[in-house]
mmCIF file of C-alpha atoms in Angstrom:
data_model
loop_
_atom_site.group_PDB
_atom_site.id
_atom_site.type_symbol
_atom_site.label_atom_id
_atom_site.label_comp_id
_atom_site.label_asym_id
_atom_site.label_seq_id
_atom_site.Cartn_x
_atom_site.Cartn_y
_atom_site.Cartn_z
ATOM 1 C CA MET A 1 -6.471 30.821 15.674
ATOM 2 C CA ARG A 2 -6.808 32.145 12.131
ATOM 3 C CA SER A 3 -3.088 32.635 11.719
ATOM 4 C CA ALA A 4 -2.492 29.092 12.971
ATOM 5 C CA LEU A 5 -4.917 27.732 10.381
ATOM 6 C CA GLN A 6 -3.268 29.818 7.695
ATOM 7 C CA ARG A 7 0.156 28.437 8.608
ATOM 8 C CA PHE A 8 -1.229 24.902 8.631
ATOM 9 C CA TRP A 9 -2.805 25.332 5.195
ATOM 10 C CA ALA A 10 0.323 26.963 3.796
ATOM 11 C CA GLU A 11 2.377 23.967 4.905
ATOM 12 C CA TRP A 12 -0.004 21.155 3.997
ATOM 13 C CA SER A 13 -2.185 22.607 1.241
ATOM 14 C CA TRP A 14 -0.737 20.511 -1.589
ATOM 15 C CA PRO A 15 -1.182 16.998 -0.117
ATOM 16 C CA LEU A 16 -4.613 17.951 1.244
ATOM 17 C CA GLN A 17 -5.731 19.364 -2.096
ATOM 18 C CA VAL A 18 -4.535 16.242 -3.899
ATOM 19 C CA PHE A 19 -6.300 14.058 -1.352
ATOM 20 C CA LEU A 20 -9.611 15.914 -1.555
ATOM 21 C CA LEU A 21 -9.713 16.230 -5.345
ATOM 22 C CA THR A 22 -8.694 12.643 -6.122
ATOM 23 C CA ARG A 23 -10.878 11.018 -3.447
ATOM 24 C CA LEU A 24 -13.974 13.031 -4.365
ATOM 25 C CA ALA A 25 -13.433 12.199 -8.032
ATOM 26 C CA LEU A 26 -13.053 8.495 -7.221
ATOM 27 C CA LEU A 27 -16.109 8.529 -4.988
ATOM 28 C CA GLY A 28 -18.284 9.819 -7.818
ATOM 29 C CA ALA A 29 -16.636 7.631 -10.454
ATOM 30 C CA ALA A 30 -17.058 4.473 -8.358
ATOM 31 C CA PHE A 31 -20.736 5.156 -7.750
ATOM 32 C CA PHE A 32 -21.553 5.827 -11.393
ATOM 33 C CA ALA A 33 -19.460 2.893 -12.594
ATOM 34 C CA ASP A 34 -21.438 0.646 -10.292
ATOM 35 C CA ILE A 35 -24.870 1.756 -11.488
ATOM 36 C CA ALA A 36 -24.011 2.271 -15.154
ATOM 37 C CA LEU A 37 -21.816 -0.781 -15.768
ATOM 38 C CA PRO A 38 -23.328 -3.733 -13.908
ATOM 39 C CA GLY A 39 -20.873 -6.568 -13.452
ATOM 40 C CA PRO A 40 -21.338 -10.219 -14.377
ATOM 41 C CA PRO A 41 -23.614 -12.421 -12.214
ATOM 42 C CA GLU A 42 -20.660 -14.429 -10.910
ATOM 43 C CA ALA A 43 -18.896 -11.300 -9.633
ATOM 44 C CA ALA A 44 -17.950 -10.937 -5.970
ATOM 45 C CA GLY A 45 -20.928 -10.403 -3.656
ATOM 46 C CA ARG A 46 -21.925 -7.068 -2.172
ATOM 47 C CA LEU A 47 -21.182 -6.332 1.468
ATOM 48 C CA GLU A 48 -23.289 -3.177 1.898
ATOM 49 C CA PRO A 49 -26.044 -3.404 -0.772
ATOM 50 C CA SER A 50 -28.316 -0.933 1.028
ATOM 51 C CA ASN A 51 -25.854 1.931 0.438
ATOM 52 C CA LEU A 52 -24.084 1.906 -2.920
ATOM 53 C CA TRP A 53 -21.885 4.884 -1.973
ATOM 54 C CA LEU A 54 -20.294 2.657 0.675
ATOM 55 C CA ASP A 55 -20.722 -0.689 -1.036
ATOM 56 C CA VAL A 56 -18.390 0.193 -3.925
ATOM 57 C CA TRP A 57 -15.467 0.318 -1.448
ATOM 58 C CA ALA A 58 -16.063 -3.147 0.001
ATOM 59 C CA ARG A 59 -14.933 -5.858 -2.398
ATOM 60 C CA TRP A 60 -12.828 -9.026 -2.283
ATOM 61 C CA ASP A 61 -10.335 -8.783 0.632
ATOM 62 C CA SER A 62 -12.642 -6.297 2.339
ATOM 63 C CA GLY A 63 -14.817 -9.222 3.350
ATOM 64 C CA PHE A 64 -11.995 -10.782 5.371
ATOM 65 C CA CYS A 65 -11.194 -7.519 7.149
ATOM 66 C CA LEU A 66 -14.852 -6.913 7.978
ATOM 67 C CA HIS A 67 -15.324 -10.479 9.214
ATOM 68 C CA ILE A 68 -12.329 -10.185 11.544
ATOM 69 C CA ALA A 69 -13.616 -6.868 12.868
ATOM 70 C CA THR A 70 -17.153 -8.104 13.501
ATOM 71 C CA GLN A 71 -16.779 -11.826 14.227
ATOM 72 C CA GLY A 72 -13.099 -12.580 14.764
ATOM 73 C CA TYR A 73 -10.506 -14.817 13.133
ATOM 74 C CA TYR A 74 -11.087 -18.245 11.638
ATOM 75 C CA LEU A 75 -8.895 -20.925 10.056
ATOM 76 C CA TYR A 76 -10.184 -23.561 7.648
ATOM 77 C CA PRO A 77 -7.466 -25.950 6.396
ATOM 78 C CA ASP A 78 -6.888 -25.724 2.650
ATOM 79 C CA GLU A 79 -9.379 -22.862 2.284
ATOM 80 C CA PRO A 80 -8.902 -19.081 2.134
ATOM 81 C CA SER A 81 -9.031 -18.009 5.779
ATOM 82 C CA ALA A 82 -8.997 -14.783 7.741
ATOM 83 C CA VAL A 83 -5.676 -15.614 9.428
ATOM 84 C CA ALA A 84 -3.905 -14.441 6.260
ATOM 85 C CA PHE A 85 -4.762 -10.860 7.257
ATOM 86 C CA PHE A 86 -2.867 -9.093 10.020
ATOM 87 C CA PRO A 87 -4.806 -7.673 12.975
ATOM 88 C CA LEU A 88 -4.161 -3.931 13.318
ATOM 89 C CA TYR A 89 -6.442 -2.695 10.522
ATOM 90 C CA PRO A 90 -9.390 -4.887 11.608
ATOM 91 C CA LEU A 91 -8.863 -3.876 15.249
ATOM 92 C CA LEU A 92 -8.980 -0.173 14.420
ATOM 93 C CA LEU A 93 -11.920 -0.835 12.127
ATOM 94 C CA LYS A 94 -13.778 -2.567 14.969
ATOM 95 C CA GLY A 95 -13.163 0.324 17.344
ATOM 96 C CA LEU A 96 -14.287 2.918 14.815
ATOM 97 C CA ALA A 97 -17.341 0.837 13.874
ATOM 98 C CA GLY A 98 -18.440 1.043 17.497
ATOM 99 C CA LEU A 99 -18.478 4.825 17.171
ATOM 100 C CA VAL A 100 -20.140 5.216 13.759
ATOM 101 C CA GLY A 101 -22.393 2.165 13.911
ATOM 102 C CA ASN A 102 -21.444 0.686 10.530
ATOM 103 C CA ALA A 103 -18.387 -1.459 9.830
ATOM 104 C CA VAL A 104 -18.111 -0.584 6.129
ATOM 105 C CA LEU A 105 -18.411 3.128 6.860
ATOM 106 C CA ALA A 106 -15.760 2.720 9.551
ATOM 107 C CA GLY A 107 -13.438 1.037 7.056
ATOM 108 C CA VAL A 108 -13.938 3.765 4.453
ATOM 109 C CA LEU A 109 -13.274 6.471 7.045
ATOM 110 C CA LEU A 110 -10.216 4.662 8.402
ATOM 111 C CA SER A 111 -8.728 4.186 4.940
ATOM 112 C CA HIS A 112 -9.353 7.783 3.901
ATOM 113 C CA LEU A 113 -7.942 9.243 7.105
ATOM 114 C CA SER A 114 -4.869 7.021 6.861
ATOM 115 C CA PHE A 115 -4.293 7.992 3.244
ATOM 116 C CA ALA A 116 -4.638 11.710 3.954
ATOM 117 C CA LEU A 117 -2.028 11.421 6.697
ATOM 118 C CA ALA A 118 0.201 9.266 4.479
ATOM 119 C CA LEU A 119 0.178 11.901 1.724
ATOM 120 C CA MET A 120 1.136 14.533 4.281
ATOM 121 C CA VAL A 121 4.105 12.471 5.463
ATOM 122 C CA LEU A 122 5.118 11.695 1.871
ATOM 123 C CA TRP A 123 5.011 15.425 1.116
ATOM 124 C CA LYS A 124 7.264 16.238 4.065
ATOM 125 C CA LEU A 125 9.704 13.430 3.302
ATOM 126 C CA SER A 126 9.830 14.261 -0.422
ATOM 127 C CA LEU A 127 10.598 17.904 0.294
ATOM 128 C CA GLN A 128 13.605 16.853 2.346
ATOM 129 C CA LEU A 129 14.893 14.075 0.110
ATOM 130 C CA LEU A 130 14.266 15.543 -3.336
ATOM 131 C CA ASN A 131 15.205 19.141 -2.518
ATOM 132 C CA SER A 132 12.632 20.328 -5.011
ATOM 133 C CA PRO A 133 9.083 21.450 -4.176
ATOM 134 C CA ALA A 134 8.030 20.719 -7.767
ATOM 135 C CA ALA A 135 9.324 17.136 -7.573
ATOM 136 C CA ALA A 136 7.712 16.678 -4.155
ATOM 137 C CA ARG A 137 4.375 17.836 -5.571
ATOM 138 C CA ARG A 138 4.672 15.347 -8.409
ATOM 139 C CA ALA A 139 5.525 12.476 -6.042
ATOM 140 C CA VAL A 140 2.367 13.102 -4.016
ATOM 141 C CA LEU A 141 0.225 13.503 -7.127
ATOM 142 C CA TYR A 142 1.558 10.442 -8.945
ATOM 143 C CA LEU A 143 0.881 8.187 -5.972
ATOM 144 C CA ALA A 144 -2.657 9.539 -5.610
ATOM 145 C CA ILE A 145 -3.511 9.024 -9.318
ATOM 146 C CA PHE A 146 -1.647 5.728 -9.847
ATOM 147 C CA PRO A 147 -3.913 3.243 -11.669
ATOM 148 C CA THR A 148 -4.537 1.116 -8.551
ATOM 149 C CA SER A 149 -4.612 3.965 -6.033
ATOM 150 C CA PHE A 150 -8.346 3.453 -5.514
ATOM 151 C CA TYR A 151 -7.329 0.749 -3.017
ATOM 152 C CA PHE A 152 -6.304 3.572 -0.679
ATOM 153 C CA SER A 153 -10.003 4.453 -0.424
ATOM 154 C CA ALA A 154 -11.300 0.892 -0.101
ATOM 155 C CA VAL A 155 -11.689 -1.262 2.990
ATOM 156 C CA TYR A 156 -8.176 -2.608 2.451
ATOM 157 C CA THR A 157 -4.988 -2.319 4.496
ATOM 158 C CA GLU A 158 -3.085 -0.319 1.851
ATOM 159 C CA SER A 159 -3.557 3.167 3.282
ATOM 160 C CA LEU A 160 -2.778 2.219 6.879
ATOM 161 C CA SER A 161 0.260 0.173 5.813
ATOM 162 C CA LEU A 162 1.623 3.049 3.759
ATOM 163 C CA LEU A 163 1.160 5.453 6.657
ATOM 164 C CA TRP A 164 3.289 3.343 9.031
ATOM 165 C CA VAL A 165 5.934 2.766 6.354
ATOM 166 C CA LEU A 166 6.269 6.467 5.597
ATOM 167 C CA LEU A 167 6.324 7.394 9.285
ATOM 168 C CA ALA A 168 9.097 4.855 9.845
ATOM 169 C CA PHE A 169 11.233 6.225 7.007
ATOM 170 C CA TYR A 170 10.589 9.798 8.065
ATOM 171 C CA ALA A 171 11.718 8.931 11.594
ATOM 172 C CA LEU A 172 14.798 7.214 10.166
ATOM 173 C CA HIS A 173 15.596 10.302 8.126
ATOM 174 C CA GLU A 174 15.347 12.403 11.289
ATOM 175 C CA ARG A 175 17.320 9.766 13.240
ATOM 176 C CA ARG A 176 14.461 9.353 15.661
ATOM 177 C CA TRP A 177 15.242 5.699 16.163
ATOM 178 C CA GLU A 178 12.652 5.002 18.839
ATOM 179 C CA TRP A 179 9.817 6.401 16.712
ATOM 180 C CA ALA A 180 11.057 4.454 13.720
ATOM 181 C CA ALA A 181 10.916 1.271 15.814
ATOM 182 C CA VAL A 182 7.364 2.017 16.956
ATOM 183 C CA SER A 183 6.244 2.723 13.383
ATOM 184 C CA ALA A 184 7.907 -0.485 12.192
ATOM 185 C CA ALA A 185 6.096 -2.454 14.896
ATOM 186 C CA LEU A 186 2.755 -0.994 13.808
ATOM 187 C CA ALA A 187 3.583 -1.754 10.173
ATOM 188 C CA SER A 188 4.422 -5.375 10.986
ATOM 189 C CA ALA A 189 1.075 -5.659 12.804
ATOM 190 C CA THR A 190 -0.708 -4.420 9.671
ATOM 191 C CA ARG A 191 0.978 -6.411 6.922
ATOM 192 C CA VAL A 192 3.598 -9.138 6.740
ATOM 193 C CA THR A 193 5.986 -7.044 4.619
ATOM 194 C CA GLY A 194 6.054 -4.520 7.458
ATOM 195 C CA ILE A 195 8.680 -6.751 9.055
ATOM 196 C CA LEU A 196 11.095 -5.507 6.391
ATOM 197 C CA LEU A 197 11.235 -2.205 8.249
ATOM 198 C CA ALA A 198 12.888 -3.911 11.219
ATOM 199 C CA GLY A 199 15.781 -4.927 8.978
ATOM 200 C CA VAL A 200 15.955 -1.485 7.392
ATOM 201 C CA LEU A 201 15.992 0.083 10.860
ATOM 202 C CA TRP A 202 18.878 -2.120 11.979
ATOM 203 C CA LEU A 203 20.827 -1.406 8.781
ATOM 204 C CA GLU A 204 20.307 2.354 8.933
ATOM 205 C CA TYR A 205 21.197 2.489 12.624
ATOM 206 C CA LEU A 206 24.513 0.721 12.025
ATOM 207 C CA ARG A 207 25.257 2.940 9.022
ATOM 208 C CA ALA A 208 24.546 6.046 11.072
ATOM 209 C CA TRP A 209 27.030 5.018 13.733
ATOM 210 C CA GLU A 210 29.645 4.038 11.117
ATOM 211 C CA GLY A 211 30.401 0.609 12.479
ATOM 212 C CA ARG A 212 30.861 1.589 16.112
ATOM 213 C CA SER A 213 29.987 -0.956 18.771
ATOM 214 C CA ARG A 214 26.305 -0.078 18.859
ATOM 215 C CA TRP A 215 24.971 -3.246 17.258
ATOM 216 C CA PRO A 216 23.193 -4.449 20.452
ATOM 217 C CA VAL A 217 21.123 -1.246 20.448
ATOM 218 C CA GLY A 218 20.419 -1.753 16.750
ATOM 219 C CA LEU A 219 19.232 -5.292 17.407
ATOM 220 C CA ALA A 220 17.038 -4.078 20.251
ATOM 221 C CA LEU A 221 15.430 -1.479 17.974
ATOM 222 C CA ALA A 222 14.893 -4.116 15.293
ATOM 223 C CA GLY A 223 13.322 -6.344 17.943
ATOM 224 C CA VAL A 224 10.864 -3.600 18.858
ATOM 225 C CA GLY A 225 10.099 -3.171 15.170
ATOM 226 C CA SER A 226 9.249 -6.885 14.968
ATOM 227 C CA LEU A 227 6.772 -6.857 17.856
ATOM 228 C CA GLY A 228 3.741 -6.512 15.596
ATOM 229 C CA LEU A 229 4.554 -9.723 13.739
ATOM 230 C CA LEU A 230 5.717 -11.565 16.850
ATOM 231 C CA SER A 231 2.584 -10.700 18.802
ATOM 232 C CA TYR A 232 0.384 -11.885 15.936
ATOM 233 C CA MET A 233 2.351 -15.134 15.742
ATOM 234 C CA ALA A 234 1.850 -15.623 19.483
ATOM 235 C CA PHE A 235 -1.898 -15.110 19.040
ATOM 236 C CA LEU A 236 -2.026 -17.637 16.207
ATOM 237 C CA ALA A 237 -0.076 -20.157 18.267
ATOM 238 C CA VAL A 238 -2.524 -19.887 21.158
ATOM 239 C CA GLN A 239 -5.682 -19.669 19.056
ATOM 240 C CA PHE A 240 -4.935 -22.162 16.284
ATOM 241 C CA GLY A 241 -1.763 -23.981 17.324
ATOM 242 C CA ASP A 242 0.167 -22.635 14.343
ATOM 243 C CA PRO A 243 2.210 -19.437 14.735
ATOM 244 C CA LEU A 244 2.749 -19.373 10.959
ATOM 245 C CA ALA A 245 -0.888 -19.877 10.007
ATOM 246 C CA PHE A 246 -0.821 -16.609 8.026
ATOM 247 C CA TRP A 247 1.816 -18.221 5.810
ATOM 248 C CA SER A 248 0.399 -21.742 5.821
ATOM 249 C CA VAL A 249 -2.843 -20.638 4.174
ATOM 250 C CA GLN A 250 -1.179 -18.806 1.289
ATOM 251 C CA GLY A 251 -1.604 -21.826 -0.973
ATOM 252 C CA SER A 252 -5.381 -21.502 -0.675
ATOM 253 C CA PHE A 253 -5.019 -17.974 -2.067
ATOM 254 C CA SER A 254 -3.158 -19.412 -5.095
ATOM 255 C CA ARG A 255 0.186 -18.181 -3.738
ATOM 256 C CA GLU A 256 2.908 -20.821 -3.664
ATOM 257 C CA VAL A 257 6.655 -20.459 -4.039
ATOM 258 C CA GLY A 258 7.487 -20.559 -7.733
ATOM 259 C CA GLY A 259 3.896 -19.812 -8.746
ATOM 260 C CA PHE A 260 4.974 -16.914 -10.925
ATOM 261 C CA ILE A 261 6.433 -19.358 -13.461
ATOM 262 C CA GLU A 262 3.034 -20.824 -14.334
ATOM 263 C CA GLU A 263 1.536 -17.352 -14.659
ATOM 264 C CA ILE A 264 4.261 -15.922 -16.889
ATOM 265 C CA ARG A 265 4.764 -18.932 -19.182
ATOM 266 C CA PRO A 266 1.619 -18.257 -21.291
ATOM 267 C CA LEU A 267 2.976 -14.821 -22.193
ATOM 268 C CA PHE A 268 5.819 -16.526 -24.048
ATOM 269 C CA GLN A 269 3.642 -19.256 -25.570
ATOM 270 C CA GLN A 270 0.943 -16.978 -26.930
ATOM 271 C CA ASN A 271 0.671 -13.565 -28.504
ATOM 272 C CA PHE A 272 -1.983 -10.923 -28.969
ATOM 273 C CA LEU A 273 -3.210 -12.641 -32.145
ATOM 274 C CA THR A 274 -3.612 -16.147 -30.776
ATOM 275 C CA GLY A 275 -4.319 -15.197 -27.098
ATOM 276 C CA PRO A 276 -5.843 -15.211 -24.674
ATOM 277 C CA ILE A 277 -3.365 -13.288 -22.518
ATOM 278 C CA SER A 278 -4.304 -12.400 -18.973
ATOM 279 C CA TRP A 279 -4.466 -8.623 -18.663
ATOM 280 C CA ASN A 280 -3.979 -9.042 -14.915
ATOM 281 C CA VAL A 281 -0.591 -10.671 -15.420
ATOM 282 C CA LEU A 282 0.523 -7.976 -17.857
ATOM 283 C CA LEU A 283 -0.585 -5.265 -15.445
ATOM 284 C CA ASP A 284 1.200 -6.908 -12.538
ATOM 285 C CA LEU A 285 4.413 -7.384 -14.509
ATOM 286 C CA LEU A 286 4.411 -3.740 -15.590
ATOM 287 C CA ALA A 287 3.968 -2.760 -11.947
ATOM 288 C CA LEU A 288 6.836 -5.069 -10.993
ATOM 289 C CA VAL A 289 9.152 -3.470 -13.548
ATOM 290 C CA PHE A 290 8.177 0.010 -12.365
ATOM 291 C CA GLY A 291 8.788 -0.850 -8.731
ATOM 292 C CA VAL A 292 12.035 -2.725 -9.262
ATOM 293 C CA VAL A 293 13.583 -0.135 -11.591
ATOM 294 C CA GLY A 294 12.457 2.682 -9.323
ATOM 295 C CA SER A 295 13.923 0.940 -6.272
ATOM 296 C CA LEU A 296 17.249 0.319 -8.001
ATOM 297 C CA VAL A 297 17.513 3.980 -8.958
ATOM 298 C CA ALA A 298 16.516 4.898 -5.395
ATOM 299 C CA ALA A 299 19.549 3.015 -4.087
ATOM 300 C CA ARG A 300 21.773 5.705 -5.576
ATOM 301 C CA ARG A 301 19.444 8.650 -5.144
ATOM 302 C CA LEU A 302 17.808 8.016 -1.751
ATOM 303 C CA GLY A 303 19.820 5.336 -0.001
ATOM 304 C CA LEU A 304 20.198 1.574 0.374
ATOM 305 C CA GLY A 305 17.406 1.217 2.927
ATOM 306 C CA TYR A 306 14.841 2.715 0.545
ATOM 307 C CA ALA A 307 15.961 0.419 -2.263
ATOM 308 C CA LEU A 308 15.940 -2.747 -0.164
ATOM 309 C CA PHE A 309 12.477 -2.065 1.196
ATOM 310 C CA GLY A 310 11.101 -1.386 -2.278
ATOM 311 C CA LEU A 311 12.710 -4.421 -3.882
ATOM 312 C CA LEU A 312 11.788 -6.913 -1.169
ATOM 313 C CA SER A 313 8.248 -5.555 -0.902
ATOM 314 C CA LEU A 314 7.743 -6.749 -4.476
ATOM 315 C CA LEU A 315 10.137 -9.663 -4.911
ATOM 316 C CA ILE A 316 8.889 -11.560 -1.851
ATOM 317 C CA PRO A 317 5.258 -11.726 -3.086
ATOM 318 C CA PHE A 318 6.488 -12.188 -6.669
ATOM 319 C CA SER A 319 8.221 -15.410 -5.615
ATOM 320 C CA SER A 320 4.778 -16.961 -5.100
ATOM 321 C CA GLY A 321 2.978 -15.422 -8.071
ATOM 322 C CA THR A 322 2.328 -12.255 -10.001
ATOM 323 C CA GLY A 323 -1.106 -11.700 -8.461
ATOM 324 C CA SER A 324 -1.776 -8.285 -6.881
ATOM 325 C CA LEU A 325 1.657 -6.845 -7.664
ATOM 326 C CA SER A 326 -0.056 -3.805 -9.177
ATOM 327 C CA ARG A 327 -1.513 -3.224 -5.703
ATOM 328 C CA TYR A 328 1.591 -4.136 -3.730
ATOM 329 C CA VAL A 329 3.618 -1.586 -5.697
ATOM 330 C CA LEU A 330 1.645 1.148 -3.936
ATOM 331 C CA MET A 331 3.905 0.579 -0.927
ATOM 332 C CA VAL A 332 7.037 1.241 -2.987
ATOM 333 C CA PHE A 333 6.997 4.989 -2.438
ATOM 334 C CA PRO A 334 10.697 5.411 -3.428
ATOM 335 C CA ALA A 335 9.725 4.484 -7.004
ATOM 336 C CA PHE A 336 7.216 7.337 -7.053
ATOM 337 C CA MET A 337 9.887 9.737 -5.798
ATOM 338 C CA VAL A 338 12.251 8.596 -8.542
ATOM 339 C CA LEU A 339 9.499 8.971 -11.145
ATOM 340 C CA ALA A 340 8.737 12.457 -9.840
ATOM 341 C CA GLU A 341 12.349 13.503 -10.341
ATOM 342 C CA ALA A 342 12.469 12.019 -13.832
ATOM 343 C CA ALA A 343 9.254 13.854 -14.754
ATOM 344 C CA GLU A 344 10.888 17.251 -14.559
ATOM 345 C CA ARG A 345 10.716 16.808 -18.321
ATOM 346 C CA PRO A 346 7.358 18.399 -19.260
ATOM 347 C CA TRP A 347 6.454 15.774 -21.862
ATOM 348 C CA LEU A 348 6.859 12.939 -19.342
ATOM 349 C CA ASP A 349 4.875 14.767 -16.687
ATOM 350 C CA SER A 350 2.046 15.395 -19.169
ATOM 351 C CA LEU A 351 2.087 11.758 -20.283
ATOM 352 C CA ILE A 352 1.825 10.504 -16.707
ATOM 353 C CA ARG A 353 -0.993 12.905 -15.879
ATOM 354 C CA PHE A 354 -2.893 11.576 -18.890
ATOM 355 C CA ILE A 355 -2.249 7.819 -18.651
ATOM 356 C CA PHE A 356 -2.486 7.307 -14.876
ATOM 357 C CA PRO A 357 -5.994 8.788 -14.421
ATOM 358 C CA LEU A 358 -7.225 7.031 -17.569
ATOM 359 C CA LEU A 359 -6.153 3.621 -16.284
ATOM 360 C CA LEU A 360 -7.298 4.514 -12.775
ATOM 361 C CA GLY A 361 -10.847 5.116 -13.980
ATOM 362 C CA LEU A 362 -10.860 1.922 -16.037
ATOM 363 C CA LEU A 363 -9.548 -0.320 -13.254
ATOM 364 C CA LEU A 364 -11.840 1.297 -10.693
ATOM 365 C CA ALA A 365 -14.878 0.522 -12.871
ATOM 366 C CA ILE A 366 -13.727 -3.079 -13.198
ATOM 367 C CA HIS A 367 -13.087 -3.415 -9.463
ATOM 368 C CA VAL A 368 -16.385 -1.999 -8.203
ATOM 369 C CA ASN A 369 -18.253 -4.382 -10.483
ATOM 370 C CA GLY A 370 -16.744 -7.350 -8.706
ATOM 371 C CA ILE A 371 -14.066 -8.307 -11.225
ATOM 372 C CA PHE A 372 -10.704 -8.999 -9.611
ATOM 373 C CA VAL A 373 -8.003 -6.440 -10.412
ATOM 374 C CA ALA A 374 -5.259 -6.941 -7.845
#
């Protein structure tokens, strides 16, 4: 038994150490930011006020996930509604809440467990793709200390989504097509951009067989990878009469096609002297540049499938606005791999290790006090 544990720790010590150190640091930082820096009166309401250690991880979108888990879906025309959120995370949250007796605690546990597993898969995939243990270590670390990485600890879908995405790409790398399809299906039941994995799966399958007549099998695998989205659409059709309700309500969340134009225009009409300039928009645009550039470089370094997933994961939401791009970029793991390779230069590695945690602490303090970050 001891030798088995030693082998396990030898193989997984780095991602587990990064997980434990960063999550414990964020747990303490979130708590003290909440009690030392009280937010404005109009800030988002508290969901677990009797336990501040838990409450700091339940803000904004957490309310929708918790409502779905405890009371079910609802759709109010022209108002932000729960149907915008895909079902797998709330379903798992509901099941875990039945065991621990508290929905917020269940969400925190689910997010942390998912993120720990995601870092382990990222570690394994990075070792194989980057061919450098040092670069693989940096990829895991940079993702865990990215300025918006606190969402991996919150009652949000980020950690679970990333886990399915990484499992799908790892299965693709190993040419385990059936497992890639299952992971893609779970991803598309967690978040709408998970459907991109079905296309990546089909593309990678055809590339692997070098154009042989295997396209029907590829389409079948892509179909399996789409089952999460298709099943949710079927539910919405039966429950609300609109299979695209998750898309129809996006306008109520201030997301409409072309919305990014109205958000970016002030940056060209104003400057830091005349202001005001929305720091959220600047943050989101910087995240967009990071993700897009990283994905483009990944096309040459990692493969077309990695690049397409990264680009579309950002450009699709960007088409309707800049909002939350600094959170959406967390899914673009190829950009973190590319950054990890570039940071073999000591000065760049040191700069990242200084700036990322600094911004992470600042944005976490803003978020836990009910001010929207992403």
